[in-house]
């Protein structure tokens, strides 16, 4: 089996600061995702990437940048952290975009705290 | 657009009673439907998935039948266990993405 590793587990930053979350997978999956998890709102897609150097915006991409420089890694940057952005960020990977029933595998999440 | 509705935000049950978590959906096409489960401080993971009408996949005592006529994919278990306490998400595949419901928190009490 494989694993998805998200770092850091907790990211504390100041308002207005640029903050980066990292994600590594060893499944050799093509597609990777970043989701934001807020209580009572489900999982909202921020960015996804179907291959190295590809980026696709999700519904919540404003205020975020992403980078997929290697197949195994996908990073997410909060361009200017705001207090209302405190949430858990989940990274996931899949053999495809999920439209044909393939399973998404998730990391344990990174919690963003803005002070 | 496509959407998934989970009507219960919180379900609290006594151990041993049956579980039913509701999921209905709207979709232009015939999507895959999924149930994912997330235990406290853990990653979400796939519990069940289905594409075929009226088929009933099962896993870890849970089952869900996809009914295309009523656009439903309710999750059921005959007897709840304490370890079933978790957050459950229903999702559908749509246009190269997964569309997620808002989640149902299930708490099982002794």
Short mmCIF file of C-alpha atoms in Angstrom, two decimals:
data_model
loop_
_atom_site.label_atom_id
_atom_site.label_comp_id
_atom_site.label_asym_id
_atom_site.label_seq_id
_atom_site.Cartn_x
_atom_site.Cartn_y
_atom_site.Cartn_z
CA UNK A 1 0.00 0.00 0.00
CA UNK A 2 0.89 3.63 -0.14
CA UNK A 3 0.68 6.66 2.04
CA UNK A 4 -0.04 10.36 1.76
CA UNK A 5 2.02 12.61 4.01
CA UNK A 6 0.98 16.16 4.72
CA UNK A 7 3.31 18.67 6.37
CA UNK A 8 3.06 20.45 8.65
CA UNK A 9 0.25 18.98 10.71
CA UNK A 10 -0.37 22.41 12.26
CA UNK A 11 0.52 25.66 10.53
CA UNK A 12 0.31 28.86 12.56
CA UNK A 13 0.66 32.17 10.82
CA UNK A 14 -0.23 35.82 11.06
CA UNK A 15 -2.91 37.61 9.11
CA UNK A 16 -1.63 38.63 5.72
CA UNK A 17 1.17 36.10 5.75
CA UNK A 18 1.89 33.74 2.84
CA UNK A 19 1.76 30.15 4.09
CA UNK A 20 2.52 26.87 2.32
CA UNK A 21 1.27 23.34 2.92
CA UNK A 22 3.01 20.33 1.40
CA UNK A 23 1.76 16.90 0.35
CA UNK A 24 3.68 13.80 -0.75
CA UNK A 25 2.24 10.51 -2.06
CA UNK A 26 3.97 7.24 -2.86
CA UNK A 27 1.05 5.56 -4.65
CA UNK A 28 2.43 6.73 -8.00
CA UNK A 29 -1.00 8.27 -8.64
CA UNK A 30 -1.47 10.69 -11.50
CA UNK A 31 -4.07 12.97 -9.92
CA UNK A 32 -3.73 14.94 -6.72
CA UNK A 33 -6.19 17.24 -4.94
CA UNK A 34 -6.36 19.87 -2.24
CA UNK A 35 -9.60 20.19 -0.30
CA UNK A 36 -10.68 22.49 2.49
CA UNK A 37 -12.73 20.96 5.28
CA UNK A 38 -15.02 23.20 7.32
CA UNK A 39 -17.44 21.83 9.85
CA UNK A 40 -20.90 21.36 8.33
CA UNK A 41 -19.78 22.33 4.83
CA UNK A 42 -18.33 19.14 3.44
CA UNK A 43 -15.15 19.05 1.42
CA UNK A 44 -14.58 21.89 -1.01
CA UNK A 45 -12.10 21.53 -3.83
CA UNK A 46 -9.40 24.17 -4.01
CA UNK A 47 -7.08 22.84 -6.73
CA UNK A 48 -6.36 19.58 -8.46
CA UNK A 49 -3.66 18.36 -10.81
CA UNK A 50 -3.91 15.49 -13.30
CA UNK A 51 -0.17 15.20 -13.93
CA UNK A 52 3.15 16.85 -13.18
CA UNK A 53 3.06 20.62 -13.85
CA UNK A 54 -0.71 20.59 -14.45
CA UNK A 55 -3.04 22.73 -12.33
CA UNK A 56 -6.84 22.91 -12.41
CA UNK A 57 -8.89 25.31 -10.29
CA UNK A 58 -11.65 24.08 -8.06
CA UNK A 59 -14.58 26.07 -6.71
CA UNK A 60 -12.54 27.60 -3.87
CA UNK A 61 -9.30 28.54 -5.63
CA UNK A 62 -9.42 32.29 -4.97
CA UNK A 63 -6.78 33.25 -2.42
CA UNK A 64 -4.75 30.10 -3.04
CA UNK A 65 -1.93 29.00 -5.35
CA UNK A 66 -0.77 25.46 -6.02
CA UNK A 67 2.29 23.80 -7.47
CA UNK A 68 2.89 20.29 -8.86
CA UNK A 69 6.57 20.15 -9.72
CA UNK A 70 6.87 16.39 -9.31
CA UNK A 71 4.38 13.57 -9.75
CA UNK A 72 4.70 12.65 -6.08
CA UNK A 73 4.22 16.10 -4.56
CA UNK A 74 1.58 18.82 -4.55
CA UNK A 75 1.85 22.00 -2.51
CA UNK A 76 -0.77 24.59 -1.62
CA UNK A 77 -0.04 28.23 -0.76
CA UNK A 78 -2.41 30.54 1.07
CA UNK A 79 -1.43 33.83 -0.52
CA UNK A 80 -2.58 36.10 2.32
CA UNK A 81 -3.86 34.29 5.39
CA UNK A 82 -7.11 35.53 6.91
CA UNK A 83 -8.72 34.55 10.18
CA UNK A 84 -11.80 33.23 8.39
CA UNK A 85 -9.58 30.75 6.57
CA UNK A 86 -8.83 28.69 9.65
CA UNK A 87 -9.75 25.17 8.62
CA UNK A 88 -8.35 21.72 7.96
CA UNK A 89 -6.76 21.22 4.54
CA UNK A 90 -6.84 17.72 3.10
CA UNK A 91 -4.62 16.39 0.33
CA UNK A 92 -5.75 13.39 -1.71
CA UNK A 93 -4.63 11.36 -4.69
CA UNK A 94 -6.26 9.04 -7.20
CA UNK A 95 -5.41 7.14 -10.33
CA UNK A 96 -7.77 9.48 -12.17
CA UNK A 97 -10.05 12.42 -11.59
CA UNK A 98 -12.64 10.36 -9.77
CA UNK A 99 -15.21 10.34 -12.53
CA UNK A 100 -14.85 6.64 -13.25
CA UNK A 101 -15.23 5.43 -9.70
CA UNK A 102 -11.61 5.24 -8.63
CA UNK A 103 -10.92 5.71 -4.96
CA UNK A 104 -9.47 8.87 -3.48
CA UNK A 105 -6.79 8.34 -0.83
CA UNK A 106 -6.43 11.12 1.73
CA UNK A 107 -3.76 12.45 4.01
CA UNK A 108 -4.56 13.13 7.66
CA UNK A 109 -4.90 16.84 7.12
CA UNK A 110 -3.13 20.07 8.02
CA UNK A 111 -4.80 22.53 10.36
CA UNK A 112 -4.30 26.20 9.58
CA UNK A 113 -4.40 28.63 12.51
CA UNK A 114 -4.27 32.36 11.83
CA UNK A 115 -3.45 34.68 14.72
CA UNK B 1 -25.63 21.69 -11.38
CA UNK B 2 -24.86 18.40 -9.72
CA UNK B 3 -25.32 18.22 -5.95
CA UNK B 4 -25.44 15.88 -2.97
CA UNK B 5 -27.71 16.38 0.03
CA UNK B 6 -27.20 14.85 3.45
CA UNK B 7 -30.09 16.04 5.54
CA UNK B 8 -28.76 15.09 8.98
CA UNK B 9 -25.82 17.00 10.35
CA UNK B 10 -25.76 14.94 13.54
CA UNK B 11 -27.15 11.50 14.35
CA UNK B 12 -26.92 10.10 17.88
CA UNK B 13 -27.82 6.45 18.51
CA UNK B 14 -27.53 3.82 21.18
CA UNK B 15 -25.24 0.87 20.51
CA UNK B 16 -27.06 -2.06 18.91
CA UNK B 17 -29.72 0.02 17.16
CA UNK B 18 -29.89 0.21 13.34
CA UNK B 19 -28.17 3.02 11.48
CA UNK B 20 -29.52 4.87 8.47
CA UNK B 21 -27.81 7.96 7.07
CA UNK B 22 -29.59 9.69 4.22
CA UNK B 23 -28.06 10.73 0.92
CA UNK B 24 -29.88 12.07 -2.12
CA UNK B 25 -28.36 13.53 -5.21
CA UNK B 26 -28.96 15.45 -8.43
CA UNK B 27 -26.92 14.64 -11.48
CA UNK B 28 -27.15 15.18 -15.21
CA UNK B 29 -25.59 11.81 -15.98
CA UNK B 30 -25.34 8.42 -14.28
CA UNK B 31 -22.63 8.99 -11.70
CA UNK B 32 -20.72 6.81 -9.32
CA UNK B 33 -21.91 7.31 -5.73
CA UNK B 34 -19.59 6.96 -2.76
CA UNK B 35 -19.63 6.86 1.02
CA UNK B 36 -16.46 7.99 2.78
CA UNK B 37 -15.88 7.74 6.54
CA UNK B 38 -13.58 9.87 8.67
CA UNK B 39 -12.79 8.84 12.24
CA UNK B 40 -11.54 11.48 14.66
CA UNK B 41 -8.04 12.71 13.78
CA UNK B 42 -7.81 10.31 10.85
CA UNK B 43 -7.91 10.65 7.08
CA UNK B 44 -11.23 10.13 5.25
CA UNK B 45 -11.34 6.73 3.56
CA UNK B 46 -13.66 4.98 1.16
CA UNK B 47 -16.39 2.90 2.76
CA UNK B 48 -18.58 1.97 -0.23
CA UNK B 49 -19.17 2.89 -3.83
CA UNK B 50 -21.73 2.02 -6.49
CA UNK B 51 -22.62 2.70 -10.08
CA UNK B 52 -25.22 0.03 -10.72
CA UNK B 53 -28.90 0.60 -10.04
CA UNK B 54 -30.36 -1.50 -7.21
CA UNK B 55 -27.05 -3.17 -6.41
CA UNK B 56 -26.09 -3.31 -2.73
CA UNK B 57 -22.36 -3.12 -1.98
CA UNK B 58 -21.34 -4.00 1.59
CA UNK B 59 -18.31 -3.29 3.72
CA UNK B 60 -17.64 -3.61 7.46
CA UNK B 61 -21.32 -4.32 8.07
CA UNK B 62 -22.47 -1.21 6.20
CA UNK B 63 -24.45 -1.35 2.98
CA UNK B 64 -26.01 1.14 0.61
CA UNK B 65 -28.28 0.60 -2.39
CA UNK B 66 -28.19 2.99 -5.29
CA UNK B 67 -31.75 3.79 -6.39
CA UNK B 68 -31.64 5.83 -9.56
CA UNK B 69 -35.42 6.25 -9.63
CA UNK B 70 -35.33 8.19 -6.36
CA UNK B 71 -31.73 9.49 -6.69
CA UNK B 72 -30.81 8.05 -3.33
CA UNK B 73 -27.87 6.19 -1.82
CA UNK B 74 -28.69 5.82 1.88
CA UNK B 75 -26.13 4.17 4.16
CA UNK B 76 -27.39 1.46 6.51
CA UNK B 77 -26.16 -0.91 9.17
CA UNK B 78 -28.29 -3.34 11.14
CA UNK B 79 -26.59 -2.85 14.51
CA UNK B 80 -24.45 0.13 15.49
CA UNK B 81 -21.14 -0.31 17.29
CA UNK B 82 -19.26 2.23 19.38
CA UNK B 83 -16.45 2.19 16.79
CA UNK B 84 -18.88 3.43 14.12
CA UNK B 85 -18.76 6.91 15.65
CA UNK B 86 -17.31 9.06 12.87
CA UNK B 87 -18.06 11.64 10.18
CA UNK B 88 -19.69 10.16 7.06
CA UNK B 89 -19.65 11.84 3.66
CA UNK B 90 -21.72 10.95 0.62
CA UNK B 91 -20.22 12.00 -2.74
CA UNK B 92 -20.83 11.63 -6.46
CA UNK B 93 -18.52 11.72 -9.46
CA UNK B 94 -19.28 14.60 -11.79
CA UNK B 95 -17.40 16.12 -14.66
CA UNK B 96 -13.96 15.01 -13.47
CA UNK B 97 -14.59 15.96 -9.83
CA UNK B 98 -16.22 14.55 -6.74
CA UNK B 99 -19.20 16.51 -5.42
CA UNK B 100 -19.49 16.10 -1.66
CA UNK B 101 -22.40 16.28 0.74
CA UNK B 102 -22.02 18.35 3.90
CA UNK B 103 -21.37 15.27 6.04
CA UNK B 104 -23.21 13.51 8.88
CA UNK B 105 -21.59 13.13 12.25
CA UNK B 106 -22.61 9.80 13.79
CA UNK B 107 -22.25 9.36 17.55
CA UNK B 108 -22.90 5.93 19.07
CA UNK B 109 -23.53 5.83 22.82
CA UNK B 110 -23.27 2.76 25.10
#
